[in-house]
Each structure stands twice: as structure tokens, then as C-alpha cells.
Amino acid sequence: MASPAPLIAPRDGIVEALKKVVGGDLIAHVFAVGEDSITVRREAVAGVMVGLRDELAYQQLMEIAGVDYPDRPERFEVVYHLLSVTQNHRLRVRVLTDEATPVPSIVSVWPNAGWLEREVFDMYGVLFSGNPDLRRILTDYGFQGHPQRKDFPLTGYTELRYSEEDKRVVYEPVKLAQDFRSFDFLSPWEGADYILPGDERPTTASRPARAKRRIRKPRSRARTAPRPSLRQRPRRPRPRRPKRLRQNPRQPPRRRSSRASPKQEVTHDR
């Protein structure tokens, strides 16, 4: 089976190095999909990150993600994705928490963690102690709830619209018609066996009578011999024009005499 993620060469001796650096704060180590993942104690996450950066050369914090498992006592997982540029290796660090217990911030270790922790707080409601600016970053002001939680409704709690009366954007509770929420058929592409409201078609008696459209029949033409094409037609001889005598360029042009011709001479005999 092909790997769903880009393959990374395994790092030799990483398990022993992790046990040495993390020590008793290491809860579990899992090697899956060609990558190493460790679970550490929540209270020691900041110190673990310092050891991973300074001793194991994980220089960059690529991402902080959240995962929600509602059935667990500590329903949230905060997942840190680390990258070692020099060793070309990735490491995933997991921390467990719940809705009320905050996770120590690692802004002092990697400053870019400030915005990443704000995103996890906005989407999941996970608190981070020590974050200098723990505010919402993706949702709007006054937003209720956390959208990435499994118990958050897909329609949300409030809806946003522009009010022509107030000439501003207003927030209102979501109002959904419950008529179309009960589906008693298997596939929405196949449809139900009965007629849904709004899909009624008018019967033949209720339809207005339409005027019959007159169809013109093409006129019958007498069959004649096919007209010859242009290539088959005989060419008509063109009338020849009299050739004009070309004047010698060396000979000077002839001048017309101003005298009238004998035919044009008129005599007056008295």
C-alpha cells in the first residue's frame, strides 16, 4: 500500500535519543506512516520543546493542530509538528488536555507559536497559559462556540445578514425550517416514492390550452436535371478588345492640330 504522506528517511537512534532528552516526561512513542510521534506530559511541554530544539536539532515549528475526541476524559489533543532541517526529519509531539485545563505556551521557544495557538484556541477552545495575546483569529467578533468541535452544529448558533432597516450587519439566532430534515429514503439522488412538497406537477386538465403550432410543409419541386458545376460548365469566349498601339518612348508625343477636318469646314456662299 502506498504511503499517504511523503516518505522521509528514518533517523537512526531517534528512539534512544528521545528517551534520553525527554526522560520521564515521555508517555508513549509510536512509529506510523514513516514518521515518529511521541506523547509527553502536558506540564512539561515547554521544557521538552527546548530539549528537542537544542539537543536533537529540530529547528522549526511547522504547525500546531488540534484533534477532538469527545468520548475521552481529556478530549483534546494538541499536536506539534517539528522539522529538523539539518537531519531532514519530522517529529510529531502530542499533548492531552480538556476544556478547562490550559496548556503551557511555547511562544518563548518559537515565536510563531503565538498565532498557531490562537488558531487552536479559536477552533477548539483549548486554553494556552502564557500566550501574550490569546484572542480569536479566524472567527468574527462575538462568535459563540468553537467550530471544529464534534458537538458544534454545522449550521452554527447565529446567522449574519445585512438589515435594510438598520443599515448595518446584524446577528440573529439561526432559524431553520424543519420540514425537510426528515429523510426517509436511502439515497438523495434516487429520491422518495412520494411527491415532495414543491414538486407537484399540474395535471392535463389544469394546464392551459396551447395554440397548435402550424407546421409548414416544404413545397414539392419538380425534379430537374442536376445543374452542372462550375468546372463542368463550358467557358464562354470573351470578346477581344482591339489592341492599342504602344507609343515609342523615344519618339516625342504627337500634337493634335487645331485645324478642323475637311468635314468640319463650313463655307458660306453668298
XYZ file of C-alpha atoms in Angstrom:
270
model
C 0.000 0.000 0.000
C 1.378 3.401 -0.976
C 2.061 5.862 1.813
C -0.465 8.741 2.044
C 2.338 11.135 3.056
C 5.755 11.880 1.546
C 8.273 9.325 2.741
C 11.089 10.570 4.976
C 14.207 8.594 5.682
C 14.152 7.228 9.260
C 16.608 8.733 11.701
C 18.914 6.179 13.265
C 18.871 6.054 17.058
C 15.988 8.502 17.427
C 14.169 6.346 19.996
C 17.110 6.219 22.385
C 17.806 9.918 21.839
C 14.195 10.823 22.642
C 14.225 8.769 25.838
C 17.446 10.452 26.883
C 16.260 14.007 26.178
C 12.628 13.746 27.279
C 13.231 11.363 30.140
C 10.303 10.691 32.454
C 8.052 13.152 30.598
C 7.759 10.692 27.697
C 4.429 8.812 27.843
C 4.370 6.917 24.532
C 6.263 6.603 21.255
C 4.591 5.500 18.006
C 6.159 4.975 14.583
C 3.431 5.163 11.906
C 3.317 6.152 8.225
C 7.078 6.543 8.213
C 7.101 9.225 10.951
C 7.760 9.270 14.680
C 5.141 10.509 17.141
C 5.590 10.944 20.884
C 3.152 11.823 23.664
C 4.530 13.884 26.531
C 3.202 15.299 29.788
C 1.205 18.471 29.417
C 3.011 20.383 32.178
C 6.467 19.668 30.685
C 5.771 20.517 27.053
C 7.760 23.786 27.085
C 10.886 22.124 28.528
C 10.579 19.207 26.115
C 10.457 21.614 23.166
C 13.648 23.319 24.348
C 15.459 19.964 24.536
C 14.223 18.897 21.116
C 15.376 22.168 19.589
C 18.799 22.433 21.242
C 19.892 18.781 21.571
C 18.122 16.959 18.712
C 18.286 19.835 16.166
C 14.556 20.292 15.485
C 14.879 23.918 14.435
C 11.412 24.715 13.078
C 7.870 24.531 14.390
C 5.787 23.886 11.287
C 2.252 23.586 12.667
C 0.076 23.232 15.765
C -3.107 21.250 15.193
C -5.998 20.185 17.363
C -7.985 16.945 17.491
C -11.278 16.378 19.311
C -12.261 13.018 20.847
C -15.499 13.672 22.784
C -15.574 10.173 24.373
C -12.251 10.626 26.188
C -11.923 12.257 29.612
C -9.272 14.550 28.126
C -10.988 15.078 24.828
C -8.456 17.328 23.091
C -5.073 16.566 21.583
C -2.668 19.399 20.789
C -0.268 18.177 18.112
C 3.026 19.963 17.425
C 4.776 19.297 14.093
C 8.544 19.797 14.253
C 11.072 19.756 11.412
C 14.821 19.214 11.517
C 16.349 20.904 8.502
C 19.826 19.539 9.094
C 18.677 15.935 9.697
C 15.767 16.023 7.199
C 13.435 14.508 9.752
C 9.987 15.289 11.137
C 8.680 14.677 14.633
C 5.141 14.858 15.970
C 4.615 15.758 19.647
C 1.205 15.209 21.270
C -0.271 16.685 24.449
C -3.631 15.757 26.048
C -5.945 18.267 27.724
C -9.590 19.075 28.404
C -11.818 22.143 28.190
C -10.727 23.715 31.480
C -7.047 22.772 31.834
C -4.672 25.138 29.966
C -1.586 24.009 28.060
C 1.720 25.859 28.678
C 2.541 28.149 25.763
C 5.752 27.675 23.779
C 5.941 31.237 22.443
C 9.238 31.669 24.266
C 10.684 28.700 22.333
C 9.246 29.519 18.889
C 7.650 32.978 18.472
C 5.477 31.799 15.568
C 3.567 29.607 18.034
C 1.566 32.675 19.094
C -0.673 32.697 16.039
C -0.828 28.892 15.853
C -2.024 28.660 19.464
C -4.628 31.336 18.767
C -5.963 29.230 15.887
C -6.307 26.122 18.089
C -7.995 28.223 20.764
C -10.440 29.680 18.237
C -11.342 26.367 16.604
C -11.328 24.037 19.647
C -11.401 26.233 22.733
C -8.096 24.925 24.117
C -6.539 27.397 26.567
C -2.821 28.230 26.489
C -1.259 29.712 29.613
C 1.470 32.240 28.920
C 0.292 33.319 25.477
C 0.570 37.132 25.381
C -2.387 37.624 23.004
C -4.843 34.724 23.242
C -7.708 36.025 21.086
C -9.809 34.639 18.287
C -8.074 34.794 14.933
C -10.379 33.152 12.364
C -13.943 33.794 13.547
C -15.665 37.156 13.881
C -16.108 39.295 16.986
C -18.839 37.960 19.253
C -18.764 34.462 17.735
C -20.219 31.796 20.007
C -18.703 28.345 20.279
C -15.762 26.656 18.585
C -16.423 25.369 15.054
C -14.030 22.373 14.969
C -15.537 20.623 17.968
C -17.512 17.488 17.194
C -20.541 18.731 19.160
C -20.711 22.059 17.315
C -23.751 22.178 14.946
C -22.971 22.547 11.272
C -25.373 25.481 10.962
C -23.903 27.325 13.938
C -25.816 29.223 16.586
C -26.159 32.616 14.914
C -26.537 33.835 11.355
C -25.280 37.046 9.826
C -27.241 39.245 7.415
C -27.488 42.850 6.273
C -30.536 44.718 7.588
C -32.053 47.294 5.259
C -33.947 48.852 8.174
C -30.910 49.321 10.423
C -28.475 49.823 7.513
C -25.904 47.564 9.160
C -24.895 43.932 9.621
C -26.918 42.162 12.327
C -26.616 38.813 14.077
C -29.692 36.673 14.674
C -30.306 33.153 16.001
C -30.385 30.520 13.296
C -33.913 29.812 12.068
C -34.228 26.642 10.003
C -37.366 25.118 8.543
C -37.712 21.589 9.939
C -39.912 20.298 7.113
C -37.010 18.973 5.064
C -34.987 17.494 7.925
C -36.657 14.039 7.970
C -35.414 11.947 5.053
C -36.955 8.502 4.821
C -35.212 7.385 1.641
C -31.806 5.845 1.285
C -30.113 7.957 -1.355
C -30.827 11.637 -2.047
C -30.076 11.027 -5.748
C -32.790 8.379 -6.075
C -35.498 10.394 -4.335
C -38.578 9.329 -2.428
C -41.504 7.222 -3.637
C -43.950 10.040 -2.918
C -44.149 13.606 -4.195
C -42.225 16.100 -2.097
C -43.813 19.469 -1.385
C -42.946 21.877 -4.137
C -42.524 19.158 -6.787
C -46.200 18.927 -7.748
C -46.805 18.983 -11.474
C -50.046 20.353 -12.908
C -52.380 17.769 -14.435
C -53.570 17.842 -18.034
C -56.947 19.343 -17.102
C -55.397 22.244 -15.182
C -52.916 23.113 -17.882
C -53.950 25.996 -20.174
C -54.704 25.002 -23.731
C -51.912 25.916 -26.028
C -52.479 27.020 -29.591
C -51.386 24.435 -32.059
C -48.314 25.412 -33.896
C -48.707 25.385 -37.647
C -46.008 23.443 -39.361
C -45.267 24.485 -42.875
C -44.644 21.685 -45.275
C -41.882 22.153 -47.794
C -43.063 22.770 -51.328
C -42.627 19.906 -53.732
C -40.339 20.831 -56.550
C -40.244 19.123 -59.900
C -37.204 17.069 -60.323
C -34.910 18.530 -62.944
C -31.557 17.592 -64.242
C -28.790 18.435 -61.832
C -27.165 21.746 -62.540
C -23.603 21.310 -63.756
C -20.890 22.567 -61.518
C -18.636 25.442 -62.398
C -15.911 23.107 -63.518
C -18.249 21.274 -65.876
C -19.725 24.397 -67.473
C -18.241 25.393 -70.844
C -16.448 28.678 -70.794
C -17.821 31.434 -72.975
C -15.329 33.123 -75.303
C -14.657 36.638 -74.196
C -14.782 39.379 -76.856
C -11.366 40.521 -77.830
C -10.598 44.171 -77.411
C -8.590 45.988 -80.107
C -5.006 46.308 -79.183
C -3.762 49.791 -78.629
C -0.524 50.760 -80.304
C 2.094 51.449 -77.786
C 3.906 54.712 -78.294
C 7.654 54.606 -78.654
C 9.115 56.262 -75.562
C 11.908 57.794 -77.665
C 9.510 59.395 -80.145
C 8.081 62.728 -78.983
C 4.340 62.757 -78.426
C 2.205 63.758 -81.336
C 0.405 67.049 -81.163
C -3.083 67.329 -82.420
C -3.653 70.018 -84.995
C -6.034 72.769 -84.151
C -7.365 72.935 -87.682
C -10.707 71.467 -88.305
C -11.027 68.487 -90.528
C -12.422 68.923 -94.063
C -15.680 67.506 -92.928
C -15.975 70.111 -90.239
C -15.191 73.082 -92.554
C -18.235 75.193 -93.268
C -18.391 77.532 -96.260
C -20.723 80.466 -96.514
C -21.525 81.198 -100.177
C -23.406 84.319 -100.840
